[in-house]
Amino acid sequence: QVQLVESGGGAVQAGGSLRLSCAASGNTSNYCMGWFRQASGKEREGVAVIGRGGNTTYAESVKGRFTISKDNAKNTLYLQMDSLKPEDTAMYYCAAEPIAGMGWGYWGQGTQVTVSS
């Protein structure tokens, strides 16, 4: 059983940067992991995913601005967010898929990111 805890959110001005962290209580080195976000009144959307082999994928809206990475030794997932825009404002969630093909089985509580113009 793995627990995920996000941190690093906050309020920044457009063009600023934030680094989100997702600390896992267990070994997630062999998990697919991802970041999702949900703005008020909107559906949750995928932001970035890092696969078991380290391959990464990004939503088109964040490509070139966000970078997903993980430190297996620290059981921590990161999302480096640069050149932030007001449309990036959302609650950001960390998720993990422990077993390939089973879906996102673990979720964190979320961390709020607010970007002002």
Coordinates of C-alpha atoms in Angstrom, one line a residue:
Q1 CA 0.0 0.0 0.0
V2 CA 1.4 3.4 -1.1
Q3 CA 0.4 6.8 0.1
L4 CA 1.2 9.9 -2.0
V5 CA 1.6 13.4 -0.6
E6 CA 2.0 16.4 -2.9
S7 CA 3.7 19.7 -1.9
G8 CA 5.2 22.7 -3.5
G9 CA 2.1 24.5 -4.7
G10 CA 1.5 28.2 -4.2
A11 CA 0.6 31.5 -5.7
V12 CA 2.8 33.0 -8.4
Q13 CA 2.7 35.6 -11.1
A14 CA 2.6 34.7 -14.7
G15 CA 6.0 33.7 -16.0
G16 CA 7.1 32.4 -12.7
S17 CA 8.1 28.9 -11.7
L18 CA 7.2 26.2 -9.2
R19 CA 8.4 22.8 -8.4
L20 CA 5.9 20.3 -7.2
S21 CA 6.9 17.2 -5.3
C22 CA 5.0 14.0 -4.6
A23 CA 6.5 11.9 -1.8
A24 CA 5.5 8.2 -1.7
S25 CA 5.4 6.1 1.4
G26 CA 6.6 3.1 -0.5
N27 CA 8.8 2.1 -3.4
T28 CA 7.4 3.5 -6.6
S29 CA 10.4 2.8 -8.7
N30 CA 8.5 0.3 -10.8
Y31 CA 5.3 2.4 -11.0
C32 CA 4.0 4.5 -13.8
M33 CA 3.4 7.9 -12.3
G34 CA 1.8 11.0 -13.4
W35 CA 0.5 14.5 -12.6
F36 CA -3.0 15.6 -13.2
R37 CA -4.8 18.9 -12.6
Q38 CA -8.3 20.1 -12.1
A39 CA -9.4 23.7 -12.3
S40 CA -12.6 24.8 -10.6
G41 CA -15.6 23.7 -12.5
K42 CA -13.5 21.8 -15.0
E43 CA -12.8 18.1 -15.5
R44 CA -9.5 16.6 -14.4
E45 CA -6.9 16.5 -17.1
G46 CA -3.6 14.7 -17.5
V47 CA -0.5 17.0 -17.3
A48 CA 2.5 14.7 -17.5
V49 CA 3.3 11.0 -17.2
I50 CA 6.6 9.2 -16.6
G51 CA 6.6 5.5 -17.5
R52 CA 8.3 2.6 -15.9
G53 CA 11.2 2.9 -18.3
G54 CA 11.5 6.7 -17.7
N55 CA 9.8 7.7 -20.8
T56 CA 7.7 10.9 -20.5
T57 CA 4.7 12.4 -22.1
Y58 CA 3.1 15.8 -21.7
A59 CA -0.2 17.5 -22.4
E60 CA 0.2 19.8 -25.4
S61 CA -0.7 22.8 -23.3
V62 CA 2.4 22.3 -21.0
K63 CA 4.9 20.8 -23.4
G64 CA 8.1 22.8 -23.3
R65 CA 7.2 24.5 -20.0
F66 CA 6.8 21.6 -17.6
T67 CA 9.2 18.7 -16.8
I68 CA 8.3 15.5 -15.0
S69 CA 11.0 13.5 -13.3
K70 CA 11.4 11.2 -10.4
D71 CA 14.1 10.2 -7.9
N72 CA 13.7 6.5 -7.2
A73 CA 16.1 6.6 -4.3
K74 CA 13.9 9.2 -2.6
N75 CA 10.6 7.7 -3.8
T76 CA 9.7 11.2 -4.9
L77 CA 8.1 12.4 -8.1
Y78 CA 8.6 16.0 -9.3
L79 CA 7.0 18.5 -11.7
Q80 CA 9.1 21.4 -12.6
M81 CA 6.7 24.2 -13.9
D82 CA 8.3 27.1 -15.7
S83 CA 6.8 30.0 -17.6
L84 CA 3.5 29.6 -15.7
K85 CA 0.3 31.0 -17.2
P86 CA -3.0 31.9 -15.6
E87 CA -4.6 28.8 -17.3
D88 CA -2.3 26.6 -15.3
T89 CA -4.2 27.5 -12.2
A90 CA -5.6 24.3 -10.8
M91 CA -5.4 21.7 -8.0
Y92 CA -2.5 19.4 -9.0
Y93 CA -2.6 15.7 -8.1
C94 CA 0.0 13.0 -8.1
A95 CA -1.1 9.5 -9.2
A96 CA 0.5 6.1 -9.5
E97 CA -0.3 2.9 -11.4
P98 CA 1.3 0.1 -9.5
I99 CA 0.5 -2.6 -12.0
A100 CA 0.6 -2.1 -15.7
G101 CA -2.8 -1.9 -17.3
M102 CA -4.7 -1.5 -14.0
G103 CA -5.2 2.2 -14.0
W104 CA -4.3 4.9 -11.6
G105 CA -4.6 3.2 -8.3
Y106 CA -3.1 5.7 -5.9
W107 CA -3.8 9.4 -5.6
G108 CA -2.5 12.2 -3.5
Q109 CA -4.5 14.9 -1.7
G110 CA -3.6 17.6 -4.2
T111 CA -1.7 20.9 -4.0
Q112 CA -3.1 24.2 -5.2
V113 CA -1.3 26.2 -7.9
T114 CA -2.6 29.7 -8.6
V115 CA -1.1 31.9 -11.3
S116 CA -2.0 35.5 -11.5
S117 CA -1.6 37.8 -14.5

